[in-house]
CSV table of C-alpha atoms and ligand atoms in Angstrom, one decimal:
chain,number,residue,atom,x,y,z
A,1,MET,CA,11.8,-18.9,-28.1
A,2,ALA,CA,12.9,-16.3,-25.7
A,3,CYS,CA,12.9,-17.2,-22.0
A,4,VAL,CA,11.9,-14.4,-19.7
A,5,ALA,CA,12.0,-16.4,-16.5
A,6,ALA,CA,11.8,-13.8,-13.8
A,7,GLY,CA,13.3,-15.4,-10.8
A,8,PHE,CA,12.0,-18.8,-11.9
A,9,LEU,CA,14.0,-21.7,-13.3
A,10,LEU,CA,13.4,-22.9,-16.9
A,11,ALA,CA,10.9,-25.7,-17.0
A,12,GLY,CA,13.1,-28.2,-18.9
A,13,ALA,CA,12.7,-29.8,-22.3
A,14,ALA,CA,10.7,-32.9,-21.3
A,15,THR,CA,7.1,-32.8,-22.6
A,16,GLU,CA,4.1,-33.7,-20.4
A,17,PRO,CA,6.2,-35.2,-17.5
A,18,SER,CA,4.3,-36.6,-14.6
A,19,ALA,CA,3.5,-33.8,-12.1
A,20,ILE,CA,5.6,-35.6,-9.5
A,21,ALA,CA,8.7,-35.8,-11.6
A,22,ALA,CA,8.4,-32.2,-12.5
A,23,LYS,CA,8.1,-31.3,-8.9
A,24,LYS,CA,11.6,-32.6,-8.2
A,25,ARG,CA,13.1,-30.8,-11.1
A,26,ASN,CA,12.0,-27.2,-11.1
A,27,LYS,CA,10.6,-24.3,-9.2
A,28,GLY,CA,8.4,-22.9,-11.9
A,29,SER,CA,9.0,-20.8,-15.0
A,30,VAL,CA,7.6,-18.3,-17.4
A,31,LYS,CA,8.3,-18.7,-21.1
A,32,LYS,CA,7.4,-16.2,-23.8
A,33,GLU,CA,6.9,-17.3,-27.4
A,34,ALA,CA,5.6,-15.7,-30.6
A,35,PHE,CA,1.9,-16.6,-31.4
A,36,GLY,CA,1.4,-15.1,-34.8
A,37,LYS,CA,0.0,-11.7,-36.0
A,38,THR,CA,-3.4,-10.2,-36.1
A,39,LYS,CA,-4.9,-9.3,-39.5
A,40,ASP,CA,-3.7,-5.7,-39.0
A,41,GLY,CA,-0.2,-6.9,-38.3
A,42,LYS,CA,0.0,-6.7,-34.5
A,43,ALA,CA,2.3,-9.4,-32.9
A,44,VAL,CA,0.7,-11.7,-30.4
A,45,GLU,CA,2.7,-13.5,-27.8
A,46,ALA,CA,2.0,-16.6,-25.7
A,47,TYR,CA,3.2,-16.9,-22.1
A,48,THR,CA,3.5,-20.3,-20.6
A,49,LEU,CA,3.5,-20.5,-16.8
A,50,VAL,CA,4.7,-23.8,-15.2
A,51,ASN,CA,4.5,-24.1,-11.4
A,52,LYS,CA,6.8,-26.2,-9.2
A,53,ASN,CA,4.5,-29.2,-9.5
A,54,GLY,CA,4.5,-29.1,-13.3
A,55,LEU,CA,1.0,-27.6,-13.8
A,56,LYS,CA,1.0,-25.5,-16.9
A,57,ALA,CA,-1.1,-22.5,-18.0
A,58,ARG,CA,-0.8,-20.8,-21.3
A,59,ILE,CA,-2.1,-17.3,-21.8
A,60,ILE,CA,-1.9,-15.2,-25.0
A,61,THR,CA,-1.9,-11.4,-25.4
A,62,TYR,CA,-4.8,-11.5,-27.8
A,63,GLY,CA,-7.8,-11.2,-25.5
A,64,ALA,CA,-5.6,-11.9,-22.4
A,65,MET,CA,-6.9,-15.4,-23.1
A,66,LEU,CA,-6.2,-18.7,-21.3
A,67,THR,CA,-5.6,-21.1,-24.2
A,68,GLU,CA,-4.2,-24.1,-22.3
A,69,MET,CA,-4.4,-25.4,-18.7
A,70,HIS,CA,-2.6,-28.7,-18.0
A,71,VAL,CA,-3.4,-30.3,-14.7
A,72,PRO,CA,-2.7,-33.8,-13.3
A,73,ASP,CA,-5.3,-36.6,-13.1
A,74,LYS,CA,-5.4,-39.1,-10.3
A,75,ASP,CA,-2.4,-41.0,-11.8
A,76,GLY,CA,-0.4,-37.8,-12.1
A,77,LEU,CA,-0.8,-37.5,-15.8
A,78,LEU,CA,-1.2,-34.0,-17.1
A,79,GLY,CA,-4.1,-33.2,-19.4
A,80,ASP,CA,-5.4,-30.0,-20.9
A,81,VAL,CA,-8.8,-29.1,-19.3
A,82,VAL,CA,-9.8,-26.0,-21.4
A,83,LEU,CA,-11.2,-25.8,-24.9
A,84,GLY,CA,-9.5,-23.6,-27.4
A,85,HIS,CA,-7.4,-23.5,-30.6
A,86,ASP,CA,-3.9,-24.4,-31.6
A,87,ASN,CA,-3.2,-21.2,-33.5
A,88,LEU,CA,-4.1,-17.6,-33.7
A,89,GLU,CA,-5.7,-17.8,-37.2
A,90,ASN,CA,-8.5,-20.0,-35.8
A,91,TYR,CA,-9.1,-17.6,-33.0
A,92,LEU,CA,-9.2,-14.7,-35.4
A,93,ASP,CA,-11.7,-16.5,-37.6
A,94,GLY,CA,-14.2,-16.2,-34.7
A,95,HIS,CA,-14.8,-18.4,-31.7
A,96,PRO,CA,-17.3,-18.5,-28.8
A,97,TYR,CA,-15.1,-16.6,-26.2
A,98,PHE,CA,-12.9,-19.6,-25.4
A,99,GLY,CA,-10.8,-18.6,-22.3
A,100,VAL,CA,-11.0,-14.9,-23.0
A,101,THR,CA,-11.0,-11.9,-20.6
A,102,THR,CA,-14.5,-10.6,-21.2
A,103,GLY,CA,-15.6,-7.0,-21.0
A,104,ARG,CA,-15.9,-4.1,-20.6
A,105,VAL,CA,-19.2,-5.5,-19.4
A,106,ALA,CA,-19.4,-9.3,-19.5
A,107,ASN,CA,-22.7,-11.0,-20.5
A,108,ARG,CA,-25.7,-9.1,-21.8
A,109,ILE,CA,-27.0,-5.6,-21.6
A,110,ALA,CA,-30.7,-5.4,-22.6
A,111,LYS,CA,-31.1,-3.9,-26.0
A,112,GLY,CA,-27.6,-2.4,-25.7
A,113,LYS,CA,-29.0,0.6,-23.8
A,114,PHE,CA,-28.4,2.1,-20.4
A,115,ILE,CA,-28.8,5.4,-18.6
A,116,LEU,CA,-25.9,6.6,-16.4
A,117,ASP,CA,-26.0,9.9,-14.6
A,118,GLY,CA,-29.0,11.0,-16.7
A,119,LYS,CA,-27.3,10.3,-20.1
A,120,GLU,CA,-28.4,7.5,-22.4
A,121,TYR,CA,-25.7,5.2,-24.0
A,122,THR,CA,-26.2,2.9,-26.9
A,123,LEU,CA,-24.0,-0.1,-27.5
A,124,ALA,CA,-23.6,-2.6,-30.3
A,125,LEU,CA,-26.4,-5.3,-30.6
A,126,ASN,CA,-24.1,-8.2,-31.3
A,127,ASN,CA,-26.4,-10.8,-29.8
A,128,ASP,CA,-29.7,-9.7,-31.3
A,129,PRO,CA,-31.6,-8.0,-29.6
A,130,ASN,CA,-29.0,-7.4,-26.9
A,131,HIS,CA,-25.4,-6.4,-26.3
A,132,LEU,CA,-23.1,-9.3,-25.3
A,133,HIS,CA,-19.6,-9.6,-23.8
A,134,GLY,CA,-18.5,-6.0,-24.6
A,135,GLY,CA,-19.6,-5.7,-28.2
A,136,THR,CA,-18.4,-6.5,-31.7
A,137,GLU,CA,-14.8,-5.8,-30.7
A,138,GLY,CA,-14.7,-6.3,-27.0
A,139,ILE,CA,-11.5,-6.6,-24.9
A,140,ASP,CA,-11.4,-10.3,-25.9
A,141,LYS,CA,-10.4,-9.1,-29.4
A,142,LYS,CA,-7.7,-6.7,-28.4
A,143,VAL,CA,-3.9,-7.3,-28.2
A,144,TRP,CA,-2.9,-6.6,-24.5
A,145,SER,CA,0.6,-5.8,-23.4
A,146,ALA,CA,2.2,-8.3,-21.1
A,147,ARG,CA,4.8,-8.1,-18.4
A,148,VAL,CA,6.2,-11.0,-16.3
A,149,SER,CA,5.5,-10.0,-12.7
A,150,ARG,CA,7.2,-11.2,-9.6
A,151,SER,CA,5.2,-13.1,-7.2
A,152,LYS,CA,6.2,-15.3,-4.3
A,153,ALA,CA,3.1,-17.4,-4.9
A,154,GLY,CA,4.4,-18.7,-8.3
A,155,PRO,CA,5.0,-17.7,-11.9
A,156,ALA,CA,2.9,-14.7,-13.0
A,157,VAL,CA,2.2,-12.5,-16.0
A,158,ALA,CA,0.2,-9.2,-15.9
A,159,PHE,CA,-1.7,-8.1,-19.0
A,160,SER,CA,-2.8,-4.5,-19.6
A,161,TYR,CA,-5.1,-2.8,-22.0
A,162,THR,CA,-6.5,0.7,-22.0
A,163,SER,CA,-9.9,1.0,-23.7
A,164,PRO,CA,-10.4,4.5,-25.1
A,165,ASP,CA,-13.3,6.8,-24.1
A,166,GLY,CA,-16.3,5.8,-26.3
A,167,GLU,CA,-14.9,2.4,-27.4
A,168,GLU,CA,-17.8,0.1,-28.2
A,169,GLY,CA,-20.1,2.9,-27.0
A,170,TYR,CA,-18.9,2.8,-23.4
A,171,PRO,CA,-18.1,6.1,-21.6
A,172,GLY,CA,-14.6,6.8,-20.0
A,173,ARG,CA,-11.1,5.7,-20.7
A,174,LEU,CA,-10.8,2.4,-18.9
A,175,LYS,CA,-7.4,1.1,-17.8
A,176,MET,CA,-7.4,-2.6,-17.1
A,177,LYS,CA,-4.8,-5.0,-15.7
A,178,VAL,CA,-5.3,-8.7,-15.5
A,179,THR,CA,-2.7,-10.8,-13.6
A,180,TYR,CA,-2.5,-14.5,-14.0
A,181,THR,CA,-0.5,-16.4,-11.3
A,182,LEU,CA,0.0,-20.2,-11.3
A,183,THR,CA,0.6,-20.7,-7.6
A,184,ASP,CA,2.6,-23.5,-6.1
A,185,ASP,CA,-0.6,-24.6,-4.4
A,186,ASP,CA,-1.9,-25.5,-7.9
A,187,GLU,CA,-4.2,-22.5,-8.3
A,188,LEU,CA,-4.7,-20.4,-11.3
A,189,GLN,CA,-5.3,-17.0,-9.7
A,190,ILE,CA,-6.7,-14.2,-11.8
A,191,GLU,CA,-6.6,-10.7,-10.4
A,192,TYR,CA,-8.3,-7.8,-12.1
A,193,LEU,CA,-7.8,-4.1,-11.6
A,194,ALA,CA,-9.5,-1.2,-13.5
A,195,THR,CA,-9.7,2.6,-13.2
A,196,THR,CA,-11.6,5.1,-15.3
A,197,ASP,CA,-11.6,8.8,-15.9
A,198,LYS,CA,-15.5,9.0,-16.3
A,199,ALA,CA,-18.3,6.9,-14.7
A,200,THR,CA,-18.8,3.7,-16.6
A,201,PRO,CA,-20.1,0.2,-16.0
A,202,VAL,CA,-17.5,-2.5,-15.6
A,203,ASN,CA,-17.9,-6.2,-15.2
A,204,LEU,CA,-14.9,-8.4,-16.1
A,205,THR,CA,-14.6,-12.1,-16.1
A,206,ASN,CA,-12.8,-15.0,-17.6
A,207,HIS,CA,-14.7,-17.2,-20.1
A,208,ALA,CA,-12.7,-20.5,-19.8
A,209,TYR,CA,-14.6,-23.6,-21.1
A,210,TRP,CA,-13.7,-26.4,-18.7
A,211,ASN,CA,-13.8,-30.1,-19.4
A,212,LEU,CA,-12.0,-31.9,-16.6
A,213,ALA,CA,-11.8,-35.2,-18.6
A,214,GLY,CA,-10.3,-33.3,-21.5
A,215,LYS,CA,-12.9,-34.6,-23.9
A,216,GLY,CA,-16.5,-35.7,-24.3
A,217,THR,CA,-19.7,-34.3,-22.7
A,218,ILE,CA,-19.7,-32.6,-19.3
A,219,LEU,CA,-23.0,-34.1,-18.3
A,220,ASP,CA,-21.4,-36.4,-15.8
A,221,HIS,CA,-19.3,-33.7,-14.2
A,222,VAL,CA,-20.5,-33.3,-10.7
A,223,LEU,CA,-21.1,-29.6,-9.8
A,224,GLN,CA,-21.7,-27.8,-6.6
A,225,ILE,CA,-22.5,-24.0,-6.5
A,226,ASN,CA,-22.7,-22.2,-3.3
A,227,ALA,CA,-25.8,-20.2,-4.1
A,228,ASP,CA,-29.3,-20.3,-2.8
A,229,HIS,CA,-30.6,-17.8,-5.4
A,230,TYR,CA,-30.2,-17.1,-9.0
A,231,THR,CA,-31.4,-14.4,-11.5
A,232,PRO,CA,-34.0,-15.9,-13.9
A,233,VAL,CA,-33.9,-14.7,-17.5
A,234,ASP,CA,-36.2,-14.0,-20.4
A,235,ALA,CA,-36.0,-15.8,-23.7
A,236,THR,CA,-33.2,-13.5,-24.9
A,237,GLY,CA,-31.0,-14.2,-21.8
A,238,ILE,CA,-31.8,-10.9,-20.0
A,239,PRO,CA,-32.5,-11.1,-16.2
A,240,THR,CA,-36.1,-10.4,-15.4
A,241,GLY,CA,-34.9,-8.5,-12.4
A,242,GLU,CA,-36.1,-11.1,-9.9
A,243,ILE,CA,-33.8,-12.9,-7.5
A,244,LEU,CA,-35.4,-16.3,-7.0
A,245,LYS,CA,-34.6,-19.2,-4.7
A,246,VAL,CA,-33.1,-22.1,-6.6
A,247,ASP,CA,-35.6,-24.9,-7.2
A,248,ASP,CA,-35.0,-28.6,-7.8
A,249,VAL,CA,-33.8,-28.0,-11.4
A,250,MET,CA,-31.6,-24.9,-10.6
A,251,SER,CA,-30.1,-26.0,-7.3
A,252,PHE,CA,-26.5,-27.1,-7.1
A,253,ILE,CA,-26.3,-26.7,-3.4
A,254,LYS,CA,-25.7,-30.4,-3.1
A,255,PRO,CA,-23.2,-31.9,-5.5
A,256,THR,CA,-25.2,-33.0,-8.6
A,257,ALA,CA,-24.3,-34.3,-12.1
A,258,ILE,CA,-24.8,-31.5,-14.6
A,259,GLY,CA,-26.9,-33.7,-16.8
A,260,ALA,CA,-29.2,-34.8,-14.0
A,261,ARG,CA,-31.9,-32.2,-14.7
A,262,ILE,CA,-30.5,-30.2,-17.6
A,263,ASP,CA,-33.2,-31.3,-20.0
A,264,LYS,CA,-35.8,-29.6,-17.8
A,265,ILE,CA,-34.5,-26.3,-18.9
A,266,THR,CA,-36.1,-26.0,-22.3
A,267,GLY,CA,-35.9,-23.2,-24.8
A,268,GLU,CA,-33.5,-22.4,-27.7
A,269,PRO,CA,-31.1,-24.2,-27.2
A,270,GLY,CA,-32.0,-25.0,-23.5
A,271,GLY,CA,-29.6,-25.9,-20.7
A,272,TYR,CA,-28.0,-23.8,-18.0
A,273,ASP,CA,-27.0,-20.3,-18.9
A,274,HIS,CA,-27.8,-18.5,-15.7
A,275,ASN,CA,-26.2,-16.3,-13.1
A,276,TYR,CA,-26.1,-17.6,-9.6
A,277,CYS,CA,-26.1,-15.2,-6.6
A,278,LEU,CA,-23.4,-16.5,-4.4
A,279,ASN,CA,-23.9,-17.0,-0.7
A,280,LYS,CA,-21.4,-14.8,1.0
A,281,LYS,CA,-20.7,-13.9,4.6
A,282,GLU,CA,-19.1,-10.7,3.6
A,283,SER,CA,-19.5,-9.1,0.2
A,284,GLY,CA,-16.3,-8.5,-1.8
A,285,LYS,CA,-14.4,-11.2,0.2
A,286,LEU,CA,-12.9,-14.3,-1.4
A,287,SER,CA,-15.1,-17.3,-0.8
A,288,LEU,CA,-15.8,-20.7,-2.4
A,289,ALA,CA,-18.3,-20.3,-5.3
A,290,ALA,CA,-18.2,-23.6,-7.1
A,291,ARG,CA,-16.7,-27.1,-7.1
A,292,VAL,CA,-16.6,-29.4,-10.1
A,293,GLU,CA,-15.5,-33.1,-10.0
A,294,GLU,CA,-15.0,-35.6,-12.8
A,295,SER,CA,-14.8,-39.2,-11.6
A,296,THR,CA,-12.8,-40.9,-14.4
A,297,SER,CA,-9.9,-38.5,-14.2
A,298,GLY,CA,-10.4,-37.8,-10.5
A,299,ARG,CA,-9.8,-34.1,-11.3
A,300,VAL,CA,-11.4,-31.5,-9.1
A,301,LEU,CA,-11.7,-27.8,-9.8
A,302,GLU,CA,-12.7,-25.3,-7.0
A,303,ILE,CA,-13.5,-21.7,-7.8
A,304,PHE,CA,-13.1,-19.0,-5.2
A,305,THR,CA,-14.1,-15.4,-6.0
A,306,THR,CA,-14.6,-12.0,-4.6
A,307,GLU,CA,-17.5,-11.5,-7.0
A,308,PRO,CA,-21.2,-11.6,-6.0
A,309,GLY,CA,-22.2,-13.9,-8.9
A,310,ILE,CA,-21.2,-16.8,-11.2
A,311,GLN,CA,-22.6,-17.5,-14.6
A,312,LEU,CA,-23.1,-21.2,-15.3
A,313,TYR,CA,-23.1,-21.9,-19.0
A,314,THR,CA,-23.1,-25.5,-20.2
A,315,GLY,CA,-21.9,-25.2,-23.7
A,316,ASN,CA,-25.4,-25.1,-25.1
A,317,PHE,CA,-24.3,-23.3,-28.3
A,318,LEU,CA,-21.5,-25.7,-29.1
A,319,ASP,CA,-22.6,-27.9,-32.0
A,320,GLY,CA,-19.6,-29.6,-33.5
A,321,THR,CA,-18.8,-26.9,-36.0
A,322,GLU,CA,-16.0,-25.6,-33.8
A,323,VAL,CA,-12.8,-27.7,-34.4
A,324,GLY,CA,-10.3,-27.0,-31.7
A,325,LYS,CA,-6.9,-28.1,-30.4
A,326,GLY,CA,-5.6,-31.3,-31.9
A,327,GLY,CA,-8.5,-31.4,-34.4
A,328,GLN,CA,-11.0,-32.1,-31.6
A,329,LYS,CA,-14.7,-31.3,-32.5
A,330,TYR,CA,-16.4,-29.4,-29.8
A,331,GLU,CA,-19.9,-30.9,-29.7
A,332,PHE,CA,-23.0,-29.9,-27.8
A,333,ARG,CA,-22.3,-29.6,-24.0
A,334,ASN,CA,-18.6,-30.6,-24.3
A,335,ALA,CA,-17.6,-27.9,-21.8
A,336,LEU,CA,-18.9,-25.7,-19.0
A,337,CYS,CA,-18.1,-22.2,-18.1
A,338,LEU,CA,-18.2,-20.8,-14.6
A,339,GLU,CA,-17.8,-17.0,-15.1
A,340,ALA,CA,-17.3,-15.2,-11.8
A,341,GLN,CA,-19.0,-11.8,-12.3
A,342,HIS,CA,-21.5,-9.2,-11.2
A,343,PHE,CA,-25.0,-10.1,-12.3
A,344,PRO,CA,-25.8,-9.6,-16.0
A,345,ASP,CA,-27.4,-6.4,-17.1
A,346,SER,CA,-26.8,-4.9,-13.6
A,347,ILE,CA,-26.6,-1.4,-15.1
A,348,ASN,CA,-30.4,-1.7,-15.8
A,349,HIS,CA,-31.3,-3.3,-12.5
A,350,PRO,CA,-30.6,-0.9,-9.5
A,351,GLN,CA,-31.5,-3.7,-7.1
A,352,PHE,CA,-28.5,-5.8,-8.3
A,353,PRO,CA,-25.0,-5.2,-6.8
A,354,ASN,CA,-23.5,-2.0,-8.4
A,355,THR,CA,-21.3,-2.2,-11.5
A,356,VAL,CA,-20.6,1.5,-12.0
A,357,LEU,CA,-17.0,2.5,-11.6
A,358,ARG,CA,-16.4,6.2,-11.0
A,359,GLN,CA,-13.3,8.4,-11.3
A,360,LYS,CA,-10.8,7.8,-8.5
A,361,GLN,CA,-12.3,4.4,-7.6
A,362,LYS,CA,-10.7,1.1,-8.2
A,363,TYR,CA,-12.4,-2.0,-9.7
A,364,THR,CA,-10.8,-5.1,-8.2
A,365,GLN,CA,-11.6,-8.8,-8.5
A,366,THR,CA,-9.8,-11.9,-7.5
A,367,THR,CA,-10.8,-15.3,-8.7
A,368,ILE,CA,-9.0,-18.5,-7.9
A,369,HIS,CA,-9.2,-21.8,-9.8
A,370,LYS,CA,-7.8,-24.5,-7.5
A,371,PHE,CA,-7.0,-27.9,-9.0
A,372,SER,CA,-6.7,-31.2,-7.1
A,373,VAL,CA,-7.6,-34.9,-7.4
A,374,ARG,CA,-9.6,-37.3,-5.4
B,401,GLA,C1,-22.0,-16.6,-22.0
B,401,GLA,C2,-23.4,-16.4,-22.3
B,401,GLA,C3,-24.0,-17.4,-23.2
B,401,GLA,C4,-23.1,-17.5,-24.5
B,401,GLA,C5,-21.7,-17.7,-24.1
B,401,GLA,C6,-20.9,-17.6,-25.4
B,401,GLA,O1,-21.8,-17.6,-21.1
B,401,GLA,O2,-24.2,-16.4,-21.1
B,401,GLA,O3,-25.3,-17.2,-23.5
B,401,GLA,O4,-23.3,-16.3,-25.1
B,401,GLA,O5,-21.3,-16.7,-23.2
B,401,GLA,O6,-21.3,-18.5,-26.4
């Protein structure tokens, strides 16, 4: 177990100490460990970041994926608030995008087709009849390289992956860097950077499945989303192109239990799986997108982002077949995802904010997950 603490002290051997005790002991650390090998023999590593208050995030190089996020409850006890697996094999066997970095284009592209600068491109239809989350082998299934990066804000690791021209049907060689920082203000900050040598659509996000109680349904989690509008979808999850005002069922302007009206969204399987258009004073600037509160643990998660949208997905496809960390069965609606992003299928909807990245331009995104208790 090699320690690659870059300017940070080692976290210490104690397991799951109270956040307060940890605070007195250390200033944060980064620890690197082996996390198995892919089927074609590539070594995967896990990086564990611990901040000065004892919060802990674990990210692996396979999919630049957040596999663990330990945050205190109202009594100071740490608990893991993301779904995932204990070992690489279970991830390799297939999973519903737990904690991954998603792309090159997150969410759906209608019928896997788009026209860019007069040329038609065809992508994999891995979510019949559409393309989903970058295709059959998206960036969530690649081994990224990692580097401990120095940040005054707290322990940090930067993950890089270059997607070759034509990978999964996308044009251009896309260089991506995703930096996770666990700040001393108890924020998991994710910063994205991408450049290309040819015009190409880019829409990156993180697909963490949150459960602030650590188990059970999320129907009692109270959610607030700073959005007056959303993009309605057809039966296959593709935006119709309209931008509608949120109605009584869709609105999370006022803090509302997720389960309060969820059954009104019928369909197969029903429930929230929608992009919200965030209210922003200035586009591209960091602002509060969503807030989630869970009353038994007292845990609060606030998400700030530079992105124009956020996808709310309420774990509607979870059905108990996925057995995760510690043998926990992930049942229907046992987690929610809040994926900061550009709107789905933007490449086919010119009225949506632009997702085309061109040569010499930089794609950037910052999304912050701030943890607290009340
Ligand atoms: C996204 C999509 C959902 C589903 C999940 C993964 O959130 O919007 O429809 O595909 O990813 O299961």
